[in-house]
Amino acid sequence: MSLETESVLDRRNLKRRLGFWRGAAIAAAVIASATVAARWAPVGLADQKQIARITIEGVITEDRDMLRLMRRVAENKNIEAVILSINSGGGTTTGGEALFEAIRNISNAKPIVAQFGTVAASAAYIAGLGTDHIVARGNSITGSVGVIFQVPDVSGLLEKVGVKVTEIKSGPLKAVPSVFEPISPAGRQATEAMIADSQKWFLSLVTERRKITTSEVPGLELGRVFLGREALTYKLVDAIGGESEVIRYLEEVRKTPKKLRIVDWKPRREGDFSFWRFSLNAIVGMFGGDTSTTLLNMESRISPYLLDGLVSVWHPVENQ
């Protein structure tokens, strides 16, 4: 075979390979576009009565995207009721407060029911308090009514390595507590007063929404957690079960039309529109995987250590 013939054949093989990869790139683009359309299609605008399902998971913060979503759900005339699926150990106290107010806004327009998953504690329990009815699994971890403020004290370490921090401030309670010095008696008193006020607010929500006397529930005011069965005994939840019990309550008690379609509503996030993110989701999805779950697991491990301000979170210690 001549060199010219071999050169022609090599060029043809190269064109075929390039054609394959161009086709694969176009297919990935089509898959990504389909994923975008499927995930972000305005299902709430369709002329179809439905039950909206909103999922609260991971660390709770004052999430503007989620709050906007809840306003849209409250205003949508095609949504007959809302299921709030909760699986979270809590988060910031202000995040729980904002979520509670948004949930109460939905409740003013249509019934909303909480379904507790593995855990719904602290700020996540605050979210549950905002709903009209709480359904928990028998082994759901819930409660943890309390507030915590943590700050490390590295002054001893800095002294050992020979580092001295010079601090000039307007008053003795400015920037207290500080990581650079042990907390003073006055600083501790001011911080404890802040914690006590937030705890009083949390307990008042439980009293108002659950119609119970918190001091009569063993350990509640001390921040303990309860499994679903015990929580039912103390009226911290209304029923044991899953989504079927939620639907039964909506249809039988709130008279929601039967056999409505349940539609998942998710907040629109700027980062979610990345072409490569959707392509990755589509490719992983073809093999039965879920990149969002992986990212969520990473966030749930890291976020509790990055929260600022008052925190209402249940985070068990993991033995290494």
PDB file of N, CA and C in Angstrom, residues 27 54 119 125 127 160:
ATOM      1  N   ALA A  27     -25.107  14.974  21.921  1.00  0.00           N
ATOM      2  CA  ALA A  27     -26.006  14.170  22.768  1.00  0.00           C
ATOM      3  C   ALA A  27     -25.981  14.663  24.202  1.00  0.00           C
ATOM      4  N   ILE A  54     -42.400  20.106  49.198  1.00  0.00           N
ATOM      5  CA  ILE A  54     -41.173  20.870  49.380  1.00  0.00           C
ATOM      6  C   ILE A  54     -40.276  20.114  50.354  1.00  0.00           C
ATOM      7  N   VAL A 119     -34.430  12.628  60.824  1.00  0.00           N
ATOM      8  CA  VAL A 119     -34.249  13.591  61.916  1.00  0.00           C
ATOM      9  C   VAL A 119     -34.924  14.900  61.543  1.00  0.00           C
ATOM     10  N   TYR A 125     -37.215  21.359  63.714  1.00  0.00           N
ATOM     11  CA  TYR A 125     -38.461  21.208  64.472  1.00  0.00           C
ATOM     12  C   TYR A 125     -39.242  22.524  64.492  1.00  0.00           C
ATOM     13  N   ALA A 127     -39.425  24.480  61.982  1.00  0.00           N
ATOM     14  CA  ALA A 127     -40.155  24.421  60.711  1.00  0.00           C
ATOM     15  C   ALA A 127     -41.406  23.568  60.857  1.00  0.00           C
ATOM     16  N   LYS A 160       1.521  29.484  73.701  1.00  0.00           N
ATOM     17  CA  LYS A 160       2.556  28.457  73.551  1.00  0.00           C
ATOM     18  C   LYS A 160       3.451  28.701  72.343  1.00  0.00           C
TER      19      LYS A 160
END
